[in-house]
Short mmCIF file of C-alpha atoms in Angstrom, two decimals:
data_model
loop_
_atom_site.label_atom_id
_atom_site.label_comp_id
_atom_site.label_asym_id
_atom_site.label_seq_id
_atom_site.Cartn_x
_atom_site.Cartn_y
_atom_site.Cartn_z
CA UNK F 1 -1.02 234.13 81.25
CA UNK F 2 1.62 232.15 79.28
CA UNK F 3 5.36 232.93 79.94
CA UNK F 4 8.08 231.61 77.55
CA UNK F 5 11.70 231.84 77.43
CA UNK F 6 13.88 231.16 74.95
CA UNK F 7 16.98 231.99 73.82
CA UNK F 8 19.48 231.81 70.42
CA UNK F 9 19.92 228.16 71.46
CA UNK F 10 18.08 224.84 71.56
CA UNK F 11 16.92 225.60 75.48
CA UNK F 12 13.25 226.82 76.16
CA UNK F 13 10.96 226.41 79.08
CA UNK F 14 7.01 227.60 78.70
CA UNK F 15 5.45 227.81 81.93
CA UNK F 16 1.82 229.08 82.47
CA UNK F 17 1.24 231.55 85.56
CA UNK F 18 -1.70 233.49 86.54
CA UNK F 19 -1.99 237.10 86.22
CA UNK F 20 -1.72 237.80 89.56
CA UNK F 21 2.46 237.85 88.92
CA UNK F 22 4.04 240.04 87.11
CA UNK F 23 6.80 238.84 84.45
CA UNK F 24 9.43 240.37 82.68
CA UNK F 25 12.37 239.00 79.81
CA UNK F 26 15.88 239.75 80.63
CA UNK F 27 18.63 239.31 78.91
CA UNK F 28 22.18 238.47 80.25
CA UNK F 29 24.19 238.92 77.64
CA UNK F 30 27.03 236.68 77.21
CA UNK F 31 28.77 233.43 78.79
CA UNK F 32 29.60 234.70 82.37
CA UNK F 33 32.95 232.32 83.51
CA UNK F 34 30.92 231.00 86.32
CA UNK F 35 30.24 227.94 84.24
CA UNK F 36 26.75 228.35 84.84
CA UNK F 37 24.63 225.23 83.49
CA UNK F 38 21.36 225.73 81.51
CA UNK F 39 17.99 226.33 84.16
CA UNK F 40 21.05 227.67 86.92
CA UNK F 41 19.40 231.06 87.87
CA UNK F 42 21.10 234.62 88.78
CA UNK F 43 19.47 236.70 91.72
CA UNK F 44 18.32 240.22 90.43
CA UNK F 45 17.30 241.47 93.86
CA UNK F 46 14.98 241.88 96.80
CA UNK F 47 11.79 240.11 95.60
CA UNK F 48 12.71 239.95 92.27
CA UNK F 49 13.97 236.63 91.04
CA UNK F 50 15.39 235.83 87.38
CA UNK F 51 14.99 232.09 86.49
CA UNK F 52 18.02 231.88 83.72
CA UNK F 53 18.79 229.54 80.79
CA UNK F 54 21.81 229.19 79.13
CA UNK F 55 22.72 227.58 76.32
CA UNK F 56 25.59 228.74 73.29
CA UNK F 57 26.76 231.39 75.68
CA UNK F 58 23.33 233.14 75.97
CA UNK F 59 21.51 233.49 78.90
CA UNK F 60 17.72 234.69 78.89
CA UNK F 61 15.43 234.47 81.62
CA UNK F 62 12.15 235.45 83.47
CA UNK F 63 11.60 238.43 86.00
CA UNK F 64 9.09 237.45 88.99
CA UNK F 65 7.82 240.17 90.86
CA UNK F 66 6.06 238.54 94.12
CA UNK F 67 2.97 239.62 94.77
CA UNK F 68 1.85 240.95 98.50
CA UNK F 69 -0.18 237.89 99.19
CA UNK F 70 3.09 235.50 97.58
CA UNK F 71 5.68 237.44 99.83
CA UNK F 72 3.33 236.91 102.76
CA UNK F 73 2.65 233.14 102.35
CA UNK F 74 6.52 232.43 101.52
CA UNK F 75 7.05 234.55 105.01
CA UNK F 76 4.73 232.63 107.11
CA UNK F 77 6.09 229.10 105.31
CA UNK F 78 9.49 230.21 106.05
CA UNK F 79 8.89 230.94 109.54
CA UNK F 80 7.32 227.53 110.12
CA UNK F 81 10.46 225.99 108.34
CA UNK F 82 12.43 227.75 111.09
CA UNK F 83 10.28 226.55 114.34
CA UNK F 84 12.74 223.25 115.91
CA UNK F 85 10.38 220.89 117.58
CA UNK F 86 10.46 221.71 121.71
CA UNK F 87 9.06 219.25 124.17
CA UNK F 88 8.85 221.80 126.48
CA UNK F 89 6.53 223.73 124.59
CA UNK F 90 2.87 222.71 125.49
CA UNK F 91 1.32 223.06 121.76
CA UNK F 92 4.14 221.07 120.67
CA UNK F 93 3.56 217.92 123.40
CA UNK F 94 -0.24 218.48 122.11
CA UNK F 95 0.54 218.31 118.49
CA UNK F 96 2.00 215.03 119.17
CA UNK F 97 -0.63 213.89 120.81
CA UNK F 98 -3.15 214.91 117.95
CA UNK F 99 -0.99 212.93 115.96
CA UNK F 100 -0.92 209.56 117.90
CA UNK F 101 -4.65 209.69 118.57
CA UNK F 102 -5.36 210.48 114.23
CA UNK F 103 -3.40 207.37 113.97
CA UNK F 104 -4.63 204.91 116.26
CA UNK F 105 -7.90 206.55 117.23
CA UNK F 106 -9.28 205.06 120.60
CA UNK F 107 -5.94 203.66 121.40
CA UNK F 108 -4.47 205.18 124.80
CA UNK F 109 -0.92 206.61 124.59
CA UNK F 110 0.73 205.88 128.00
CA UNK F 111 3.37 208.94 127.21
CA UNK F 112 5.49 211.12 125.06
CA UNK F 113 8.09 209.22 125.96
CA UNK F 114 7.23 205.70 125.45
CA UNK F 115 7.86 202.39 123.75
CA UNK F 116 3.96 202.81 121.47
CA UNK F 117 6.13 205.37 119.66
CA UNK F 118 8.29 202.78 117.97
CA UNK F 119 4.61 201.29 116.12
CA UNK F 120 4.54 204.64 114.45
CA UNK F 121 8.14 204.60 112.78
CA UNK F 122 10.05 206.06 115.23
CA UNK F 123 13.76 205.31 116.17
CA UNK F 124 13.45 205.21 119.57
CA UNK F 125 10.99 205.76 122.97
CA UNK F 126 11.30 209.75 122.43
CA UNK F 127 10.13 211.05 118.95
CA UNK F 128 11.22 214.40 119.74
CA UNK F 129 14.86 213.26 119.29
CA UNK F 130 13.68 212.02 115.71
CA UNK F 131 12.58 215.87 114.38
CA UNK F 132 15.91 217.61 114.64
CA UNK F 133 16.39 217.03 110.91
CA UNK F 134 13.41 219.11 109.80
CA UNK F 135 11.98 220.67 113.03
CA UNK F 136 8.33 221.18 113.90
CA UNK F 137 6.68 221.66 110.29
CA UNK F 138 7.95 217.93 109.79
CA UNK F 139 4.93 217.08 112.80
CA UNK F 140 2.68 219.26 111.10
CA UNK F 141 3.20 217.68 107.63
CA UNK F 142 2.74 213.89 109.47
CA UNK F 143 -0.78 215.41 111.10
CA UNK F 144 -1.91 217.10 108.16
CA UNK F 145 -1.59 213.97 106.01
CA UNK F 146 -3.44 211.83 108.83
CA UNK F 147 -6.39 214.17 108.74
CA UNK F 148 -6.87 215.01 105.23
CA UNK F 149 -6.07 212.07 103.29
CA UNK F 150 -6.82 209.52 106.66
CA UNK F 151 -6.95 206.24 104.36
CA UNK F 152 -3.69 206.67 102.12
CA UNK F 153 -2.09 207.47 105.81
CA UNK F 154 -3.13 204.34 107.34
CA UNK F 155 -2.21 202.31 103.87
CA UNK F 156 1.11 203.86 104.41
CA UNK F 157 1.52 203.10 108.20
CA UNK F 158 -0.01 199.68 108.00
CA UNK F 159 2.39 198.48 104.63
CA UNK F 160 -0.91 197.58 102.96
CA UNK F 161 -0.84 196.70 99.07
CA UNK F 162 2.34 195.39 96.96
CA UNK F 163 5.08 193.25 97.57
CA UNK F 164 6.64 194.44 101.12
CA UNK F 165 10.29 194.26 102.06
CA UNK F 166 11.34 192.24 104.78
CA UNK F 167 13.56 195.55 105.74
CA UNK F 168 10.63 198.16 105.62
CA UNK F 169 11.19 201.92 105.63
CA UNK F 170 10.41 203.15 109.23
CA UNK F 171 6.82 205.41 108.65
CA UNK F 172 7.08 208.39 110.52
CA UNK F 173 11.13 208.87 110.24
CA UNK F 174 10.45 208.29 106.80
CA UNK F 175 7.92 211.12 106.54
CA UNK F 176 10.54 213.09 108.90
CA UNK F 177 12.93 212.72 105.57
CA UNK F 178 10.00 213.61 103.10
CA UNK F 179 9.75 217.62 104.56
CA UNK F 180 13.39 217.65 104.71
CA UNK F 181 13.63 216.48 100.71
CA UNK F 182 10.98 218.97 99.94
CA UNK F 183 12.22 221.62 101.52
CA UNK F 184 15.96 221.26 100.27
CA UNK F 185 13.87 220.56 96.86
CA UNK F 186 11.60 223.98 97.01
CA UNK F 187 15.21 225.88 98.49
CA UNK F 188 12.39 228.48 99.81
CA UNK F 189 14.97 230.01 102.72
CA UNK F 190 17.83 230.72 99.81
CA UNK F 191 19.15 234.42 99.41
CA UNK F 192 19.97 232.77 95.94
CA UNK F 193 17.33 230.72 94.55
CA UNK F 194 18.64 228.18 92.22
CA UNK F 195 15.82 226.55 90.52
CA UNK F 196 12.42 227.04 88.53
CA UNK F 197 10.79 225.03 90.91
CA UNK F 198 11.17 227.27 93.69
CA UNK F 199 9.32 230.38 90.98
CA UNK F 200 6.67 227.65 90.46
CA UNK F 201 5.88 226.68 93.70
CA UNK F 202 5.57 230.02 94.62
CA UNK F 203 2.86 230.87 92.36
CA UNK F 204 1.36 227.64 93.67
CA UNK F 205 1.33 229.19 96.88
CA UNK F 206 -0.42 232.10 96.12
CA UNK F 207 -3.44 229.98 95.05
CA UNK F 208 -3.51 227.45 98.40
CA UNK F 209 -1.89 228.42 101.55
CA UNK F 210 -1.46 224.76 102.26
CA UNK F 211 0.51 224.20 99.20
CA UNK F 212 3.33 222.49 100.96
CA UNK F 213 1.89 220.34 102.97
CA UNK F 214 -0.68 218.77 99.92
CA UNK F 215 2.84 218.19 98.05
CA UNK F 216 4.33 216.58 101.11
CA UNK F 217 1.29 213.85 100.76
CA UNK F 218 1.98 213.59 97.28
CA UNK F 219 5.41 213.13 98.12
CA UNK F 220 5.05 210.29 100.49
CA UNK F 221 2.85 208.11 98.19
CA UNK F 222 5.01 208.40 95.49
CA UNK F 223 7.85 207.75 97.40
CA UNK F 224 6.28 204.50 98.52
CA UNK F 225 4.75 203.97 94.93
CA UNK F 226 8.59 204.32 93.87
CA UNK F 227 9.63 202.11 96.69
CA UNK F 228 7.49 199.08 95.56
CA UNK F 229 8.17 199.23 91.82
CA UNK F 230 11.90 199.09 92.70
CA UNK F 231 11.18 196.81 95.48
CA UNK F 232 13.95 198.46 97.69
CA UNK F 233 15.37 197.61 101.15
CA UNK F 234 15.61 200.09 103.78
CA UNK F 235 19.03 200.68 102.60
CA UNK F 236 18.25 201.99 99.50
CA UNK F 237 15.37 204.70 100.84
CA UNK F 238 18.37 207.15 100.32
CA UNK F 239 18.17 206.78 95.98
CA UNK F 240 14.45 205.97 96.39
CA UNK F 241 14.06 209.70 97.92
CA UNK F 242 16.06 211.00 95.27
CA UNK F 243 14.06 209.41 92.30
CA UNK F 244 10.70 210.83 94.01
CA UNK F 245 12.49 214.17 93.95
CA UNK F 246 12.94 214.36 90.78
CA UNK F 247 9.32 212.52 89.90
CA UNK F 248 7.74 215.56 91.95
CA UNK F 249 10.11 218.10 89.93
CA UNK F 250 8.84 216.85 86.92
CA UNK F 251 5.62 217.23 87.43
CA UNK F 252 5.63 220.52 88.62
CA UNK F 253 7.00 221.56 85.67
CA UNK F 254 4.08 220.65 83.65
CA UNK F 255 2.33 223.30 81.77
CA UNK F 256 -1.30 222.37 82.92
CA UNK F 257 0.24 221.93 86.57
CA UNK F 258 -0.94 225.33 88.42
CA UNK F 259 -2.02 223.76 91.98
CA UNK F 260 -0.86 220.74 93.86
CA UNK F 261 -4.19 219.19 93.08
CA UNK F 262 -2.89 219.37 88.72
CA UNK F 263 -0.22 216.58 89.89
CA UNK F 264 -0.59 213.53 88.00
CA UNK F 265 0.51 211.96 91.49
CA UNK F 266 -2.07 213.63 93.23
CA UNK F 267 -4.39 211.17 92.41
CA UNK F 268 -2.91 208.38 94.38
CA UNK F 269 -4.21 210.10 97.39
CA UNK F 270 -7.22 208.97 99.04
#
C-alpha cells in the first residue's frame, strides 16, 4: 500500500507501508502560531500518531493506527531501552562475558574488572561504568553485531582497511554512542513523536523484531565508512555521528526501503 501526503504547497512525502497499518489523511487546517516547521508532527492520541507537513500555512498529514503486533514490539523495545546495565545482576556479568569471548574467541578474560577491557574500546578497567549513557540494550547491540555480522565486527575492532587516524575512535564506547544516536534518532519513548522516522521504523518493526539492532550494525559501519572519507580525529566523532544520523535518516526514507535489509548501507555488512 502506497501512502501520500500532500498539501496546497510545494511539500509532499510518499512513503510505501504494508497493509498490515491502517492510514488515514487529516487535515489541520490553518498556520497554528507554534511556528511549526514542515515534517514537525502533532500527536492525535493514544496509538494514533499524525506525521504533519506544513508548508503556506497548511498542514496535512498521515493517521497511523498501530497494529497489535507493532504496539507489542515497540513495548518490548521500549522496555529494553529502559533496562540500566547492573553488575550485580548475573545475566548481565554473563552478557559481558558472551561478549569478550565473541570477540577474542579462545582468549581468557582474567575479570569484569580488568585492564583486557581497555583492547575492546573501553575507557577504563570497569566497562560497566562505560554503559550509563545507553544502559543494557547498548551490550546487547555490541553482542548482536559480534555474532551476526562476526567479520565487519572484527574489521571494526581491529581498524582494518583505509587510512587510520593516529587518534582512533575507541570501539566499544564508540558503539556505546551508536544506540544512544539511534535511539535519540528513532525518539521511540516520546509521548510526542516528532519525526517520520519514528512512523517508519515502526512499520519496520512489525516485519523483524530485531529491527533495531540490524540498524545499529548499519549504523556503526557507516559511521566508520563516514569516519574514513572525512578522515577525522577522535575529536571530531561528535559531527561524524551526526552526519551518519542523518545518512541513516535518509535512507529510511526511501520509498523501496521497507526492512533494514532495503538500506543501501546494509550492504557494507559482512
Amino acid at each position: 500500500m502506497s501512502s501520500v501526503v500532500r498539501n496546497q504547497g510545494s511539500c509532499v512525502a510518499v512513503r510505501a507501508f504494508s497493509p498490515s497499518s491502517s492510514f488515514n489523511r487529516c487535515s489541520h487546517g490553518s498556520a497554528s502560531s507554534d511556528g511549526t516547521a514542515c515534517g514537525r508532527p502533532a500527536w492525535i492520541g493514544k496509538g494514533l500518531t499524525c506525521v504533519c507537513f506544513k508548508r503556506k500555512g497548511v498542514y496535512e498529514g498521515i493517521y497511523i493506527n498501530l497494529t497489535p503486533k507493532q504496539e507489542e514490539r515497540l513495548k518490548r523495545l521500549r522496555h529494553r531501552m529502559k533496562v540500566y546495565f547492573d553488575g550485580s545482576r548475573l545475566d548481565h556479568q554473563e552478557a559481558l562475558r558472551a561478549l569478550w569471548y565473541a570477540t577474542y574467541p579462545g582468549k581468557e578474560l582474567h575479570g569484569l574488572i580488568s585492564d583486557q577491557w581497555k583492547e575492546m574500546g573501553w575507557q577504563g578497567r570497569d566497562p560497566s561504568t562505560d554503559f550509563r549513557g545507553a544502559g543494557f540494550i547498548s551490550l546487547e547491540n555490541l553482542l548482536f553485531f559480534a555474532k551476526t555480522f562476526s567479520t565487519s565486527f572484527q574489521h571494526l575492532l581491529q581498524k582494518q582497511g583505509g587510512k587510520r587516524s593516529v587518534w582512533e575512535y575507541p570501539f566499544a564506547v564508540a558503539g556505546v554512542n551508536i544506540t544512544f544516536m539511534i535511539m535519540q534518532m528513532l525518539d521511540l519513548d516520546a509521548t510526542k513523536p516528532r519525526t517520520f522516522i519514528r512512523s517508519v521504523f515502526l512499520q519496520i518493526l512489525s516485519e523483524n523484531e530485531w529491527a533495531f539492532d540490524l540498524l545499529y550494525c548499519v549504523a556503526f559501519v557507516v559511521m566508520d565508512k563516514q569516519w574514513l572519507e572525512r578522515n577525522a580525529t577522535y575529536m571530531e566523532f561528535n559531527d561524524v555521528l551526526k552526519s551518519t544520523r542523518a545518512q541513516l535518516e535518509r535512507e529510511l526514507l526511501m520509498d523501496d526501503v521497507l526492512r533494514i535489509e532495503d538500506m543501501p548501507s546494509y550492504t557494507l555488512l559482512c
